[in-house]
Amino acid sequence: MSASLFLGHIASHGNFKTDTPDDSSAIMLDYNEHLTLDDFLNTKIESHIQKTRPAFVFNSCHSGRQSWALRGLGGWPNHLIGMGAGLFLAPLWPVSDSCALQFAKQFYQELLRGKTVAEAMLSSRLAIKDVSQGDSSWLAYSVYAHPNAKVKIIQTGSSEKPDF
């Protein structure tokens, strides 16, 4: 499985409305701005995602949710994977900042150690299970990717770059 070197990681607040998942799924940005699905509806962006198969990690509440929309499932996962993204990872419900940070660090460390996406996911969930202090944050994350996908380090010149 081959994909781009690009990894899009967002750590922010998110929202989701089941009755309008395509219109209301948003990531909160600075200055009261929002990143929405509409921001990705551009032929250049869609073509780039198809060619490079980037990985997207949205560490923002509700970003992994989906619901029925006018043309099938709506929400971030269906749209980005449908465009050709190689991986999409996000929580389905609110998680604490400490759990979000620990989960992301563990997930990336495991991938860089040569673990598969499935192995990294399990390890990351277990790593925040104790930190989450009895809440369900450790189960909030959902990943859309081939379970056996791995990061491959490619040497180009003097620098190493991960390839998803």
mmCIF file of C-alpha atoms in Angstrom:
data_model
loop_
_atom_site.group_PDB
_atom_site.id
_atom_site.type_symbol
_atom_site.label_atom_id
_atom_site.label_comp_id
_atom_site.label_asym_id
_atom_site.label_seq_id
_atom_site.Cartn_x
_atom_site.Cartn_y
_atom_site.Cartn_z
ATOM 1 C CA MET A 1 0.000 0.000 0.000
ATOM 2 C CA SER A 2 1.481 3.281 -1.057
ATOM 3 C CA ALA A 3 0.532 6.775 -0.080
ATOM 4 C CA SER A 4 1.927 10.242 0.176
ATOM 5 C CA LEU A 5 4.427 11.589 2.635
ATOM 6 C CA PHE A 6 1.797 14.100 3.657
ATOM 7 C CA LEU A 7 0.134 13.774 7.013
ATOM 8 C CA GLY A 8 -2.564 16.262 7.900
ATOM 9 C CA HIS A 9 -2.945 16.523 11.674
ATOM 10 C CA ILE A 10 -5.517 18.835 13.236
ATOM 11 C CA ALA A 11 -5.890 19.331 16.980
ATOM 12 C CA SER A 12 -8.910 21.529 17.639
ATOM 13 C CA HIS A 13 -12.569 21.538 18.558
ATOM 14 C CA GLY A 14 -15.105 20.026 16.222
ATOM 15 C CA ASN A 15 -18.840 19.732 15.869
ATOM 16 C CA PHE A 16 -21.265 17.418 14.131
ATOM 17 C CA LYS A 17 -25.016 17.452 13.540
ATOM 18 C CA THR A 18 -26.657 14.180 12.576
ATOM 19 C CA ASP A 19 -29.440 15.838 10.596
ATOM 20 C CA THR A 20 -27.022 17.785 8.328
ATOM 21 C CA PRO A 21 -23.671 15.953 8.494
ATOM 22 C CA ASP A 22 -22.291 17.396 5.263
ATOM 23 C CA ASP A 23 -23.224 20.991 6.039
ATOM 24 C CA SER A 24 -22.509 21.104 9.760
ATOM 25 C CA SER A 25 -19.373 18.996 10.241
ATOM 26 C CA ALA A 26 -16.754 21.597 11.054
ATOM 27 C CA ILE A 27 -13.355 21.974 12.670
ATOM 28 C CA MET A 28 -12.984 25.176 14.685
ATOM 29 C CA LEU A 29 -10.078 27.370 13.619
ATOM 30 C CA ASP A 30 -8.733 30.681 14.936
ATOM 31 C CA TYR A 31 -10.704 33.911 14.610
ATOM 32 C CA ASN A 32 -14.068 32.148 14.597
ATOM 33 C CA GLU A 33 -13.282 30.468 11.261
ATOM 34 C CA HIS A 34 -14.321 26.888 10.414
ATOM 35 C CA LEU A 35 -12.834 24.170 8.208
ATOM 36 C CA THR A 36 -15.710 22.327 6.529
ATOM 37 C CA LEU A 37 -16.216 19.616 3.942
ATOM 38 C CA ASP A 38 -16.896 22.338 1.386
ATOM 39 C CA ASP A 39 -13.279 23.492 1.754
ATOM 40 C CA PHE A 40 -12.199 20.183 0.184
ATOM 41 C CA LEU A 41 -14.660 20.330 -2.736
ATOM 42 C CA ASN A 42 -12.243 21.616 -5.320
ATOM 43 C CA THR A 43 -10.992 19.673 -8.338
ATOM 44 C CA LYS A 44 -7.328 20.473 -7.560
ATOM 45 C CA ILE A 45 -7.651 19.308 -3.949
ATOM 46 C CA GLU A 46 -9.611 16.197 -4.902
ATOM 47 C CA SER A 47 -7.080 15.329 -7.620
ATOM 48 C CA HIS A 48 -4.187 15.806 -5.200
ATOM 49 C CA ILE A 49 -5.814 13.557 -2.590
ATOM 50 C CA GLN A 50 -6.429 10.863 -5.227
ATOM 51 C CA LYS A 51 -2.812 10.982 -6.417
ATOM 52 C CA THR A 52 -1.034 11.216 -3.062
ATOM 53 C CA ARG A 53 -3.379 9.260 -0.720
ATOM 54 C CA PRO A 54 -2.524 11.383 2.340
ATOM 55 C CA ALA A 55 -3.213 10.479 5.946
ATOM 56 C CA PHE A 56 -5.562 12.724 7.922
ATOM 57 C CA VAL A 57 -5.673 12.737 11.725
ATOM 58 C CA PHE A 58 -8.348 15.025 13.131
ATOM 59 C CA ASN A 59 -7.852 15.121 16.877
ATOM 60 C CA SER A 60 -11.063 17.058 17.385
ATOM 61 C CA CYS A 61 -14.291 15.992 19.053
ATOM 62 C CA HIS A 62 -16.947 14.359 16.864
ATOM 63 C CA SER A 63 -14.767 14.460 13.700
ATOM 64 C CA GLY A 64 -15.021 10.709 13.184
ATOM 65 C CA ARG A 65 -18.825 10.657 13.183
ATOM 66 C CA GLN A 66 -21.016 9.946 10.179
ATOM 67 C CA SER A 67 -24.735 10.082 9.530
ATOM 68 C CA TRP A 68 -27.066 9.675 6.589
ATOM 69 C CA ALA A 69 -27.116 12.615 4.221
ATOM 70 C CA LEU A 70 -28.796 13.303 0.905
ATOM 71 C CA ARG A 71 -26.286 11.205 -1.091
ATOM 72 C CA GLY A 72 -25.324 8.479 1.394
ATOM 73 C CA LEU A 73 -23.171 8.733 4.495
ATOM 74 C CA GLY A 74 -22.049 12.232 5.367
ATOM 75 C CA GLY A 75 -19.174 13.429 7.509
ATOM 76 C CA TRP A 76 -15.386 13.696 7.304
ATOM 77 C CA PRO A 77 -14.484 9.971 7.094
ATOM 78 C CA ASN A 78 -16.704 9.130 4.148
ATOM 79 C CA HIS A 79 -15.703 12.203 2.169
ATOM 80 C CA LEU A 80 -11.930 12.064 2.694
ATOM 81 C CA ILE A 81 -11.635 8.301 2.231
ATOM 82 C CA GLY A 82 -14.003 8.587 -0.731
ATOM 83 C CA MET A 83 -11.657 11.165 -2.276
ATOM 84 C CA GLY A 84 -8.767 8.721 -1.904
ATOM 85 C CA ALA A 85 -7.161 9.452 1.471
ATOM 86 C CA GLY A 86 -5.049 6.532 2.661
ATOM 87 C CA LEU A 87 -5.986 6.963 6.325
ATOM 88 C CA PHE A 88 -8.489 8.922 8.375
ATOM 89 C CA LEU A 89 -8.400 8.848 12.180
ATOM 90 C CA ALA A 90 -10.629 10.846 14.528
ATOM 91 C CA PRO A 91 -12.662 10.521 17.732
ATOM 92 C CA LEU A 92 -16.393 9.853 17.587
ATOM 93 C CA TRP A 93 -17.143 11.849 20.754
ATOM 94 C CA PRO A 94 -15.412 14.380 23.049
ATOM 95 C CA VAL A 95 -12.051 13.448 24.541
ATOM 96 C CA SER A 96 -9.951 15.289 27.090
ATOM 97 C CA ASP A 97 -6.892 17.248 25.961
ATOM 98 C CA SER A 98 -4.547 14.970 27.916
ATOM 99 C CA CYS A 99 -6.021 11.835 26.322
ATOM 100 C CA ALA A 100 -5.922 13.400 22.858
ATOM 101 C CA LEU A 101 -2.249 14.299 23.225
ATOM 102 C CA GLN A 102 -1.258 10.915 24.645
ATOM 103 C CA PHE A 103 -3.208 9.042 21.976
ATOM 104 C CA ALA A 104 -1.610 10.970 19.092
ATOM 105 C CA LYS A 105 1.921 10.622 20.492
ATOM 106 C CA GLN A 106 1.495 6.887 21.033
ATOM 107 C CA PHE A 107 -0.072 6.352 17.599
ATOM 108 C CA TYR A 108 2.745 8.114 15.748
ATOM 109 C CA GLN A 109 5.465 6.435 17.834
ATOM 110 C CA GLU A 110 4.022 3.003 17.136
ATOM 111 C CA LEU A 111 3.762 3.665 13.394
ATOM 112 C CA LEU A 112 7.362 4.891 13.300
ATOM 113 C CA ARG A 113 8.427 1.707 15.151
ATOM 114 C CA GLY A 114 7.082 -0.331 12.255
ATOM 115 C CA LYS A 115 3.727 -1.359 13.719
ATOM 116 C CA THR A 116 0.679 -1.733 11.482
ATOM 117 C CA VAL A 117 -2.190 0.752 11.711
ATOM 118 C CA ALA A 118 -4.238 -1.843 13.629
ATOM 119 C CA GLU A 119 -1.407 -2.508 16.106
ATOM 120 C CA ALA A 120 -0.759 1.216 16.582
ATOM 121 C CA MET A 121 -4.471 1.825 17.139
ATOM 122 C CA LEU A 122 -4.772 -0.862 19.827
ATOM 123 C CA SER A 123 -1.590 0.255 21.568
ATOM 124 C CA SER A 124 -2.746 3.884 21.556
ATOM 125 C CA ARG A 125 -6.148 3.027 22.978
ATOM 126 C CA LEU A 126 -4.574 1.002 25.771
ATOM 127 C CA ALA A 127 -2.046 3.772 26.482
ATOM 128 C CA ILE A 128 -4.827 6.245 27.302
ATOM 129 C CA LYS A 129 -7.124 3.773 29.057
ATOM 130 C CA ASP A 130 -5.598 4.535 32.460
ATOM 131 C CA VAL A 131 -5.150 8.256 31.719
ATOM 132 C CA SER A 132 -8.828 8.639 30.847
ATOM 133 C CA GLN A 133 -9.735 7.895 34.481
ATOM 134 C CA GLY A 134 -12.848 5.863 33.919
ATOM 135 C CA ASP A 135 -14.351 7.794 31.012
ATOM 136 C CA SER A 136 -14.685 6.327 27.539
ATOM 137 C CA SER A 137 -12.072 8.499 25.812
ATOM 138 C CA TRP A 138 -9.876 5.465 25.198
ATOM 139 C CA LEU A 139 -12.593 4.002 22.952
ATOM 140 C CA ALA A 140 -13.487 7.238 21.133
ATOM 141 C CA TYR A 141 -11.010 6.942 18.263
ATOM 142 C CA SER A 142 -11.983 5.366 14.964
ATOM 143 C CA VAL A 143 -9.619 4.698 12.080
ATOM 144 C CA TYR A 144 -10.423 4.202 8.409
ATOM 145 C CA ALA A 145 -7.449 2.570 6.691
ATOM 146 C CA HIS A 146 -6.111 -0.792 5.693
ATOM 147 C CA PRO A 147 -5.379 -2.499 9.045
ATOM 148 C CA ASN A 148 -2.015 -3.824 7.838
ATOM 149 C CA ALA A 149 -0.792 -0.500 6.429
ATOM 150 C CA LYS A 150 2.599 0.591 7.762
ATOM 151 C CA VAL A 151 4.790 3.655 7.671
ATOM 152 C CA LYS A 152 7.811 3.137 5.487
ATOM 153 C CA ILE A 153 10.894 5.304 6.020
ATOM 154 C CA ILE A 154 12.327 6.461 2.699
ATOM 155 C CA GLN A 155 15.859 7.804 2.568
ATOM 156 C CA THR A 156 16.215 10.685 0.152
ATOM 157 C CA GLY A 157 19.547 12.411 0.388
ATOM 158 C CA SER A 158 20.386 13.096 4.013
ATOM 159 C CA SER A 159 16.870 13.167 5.493
ATOM 160 C CA GLU A 160 14.440 10.388 6.352
ATOM 161 C CA LYS A 161 10.775 10.854 5.561
ATOM 162 C CA PRO A 162 7.880 8.585 6.593
ATOM 163 C CA ASP A 163 5.698 7.181 3.825
ATOM 164 C CA PHE A 164 2.182 6.004 4.732
#
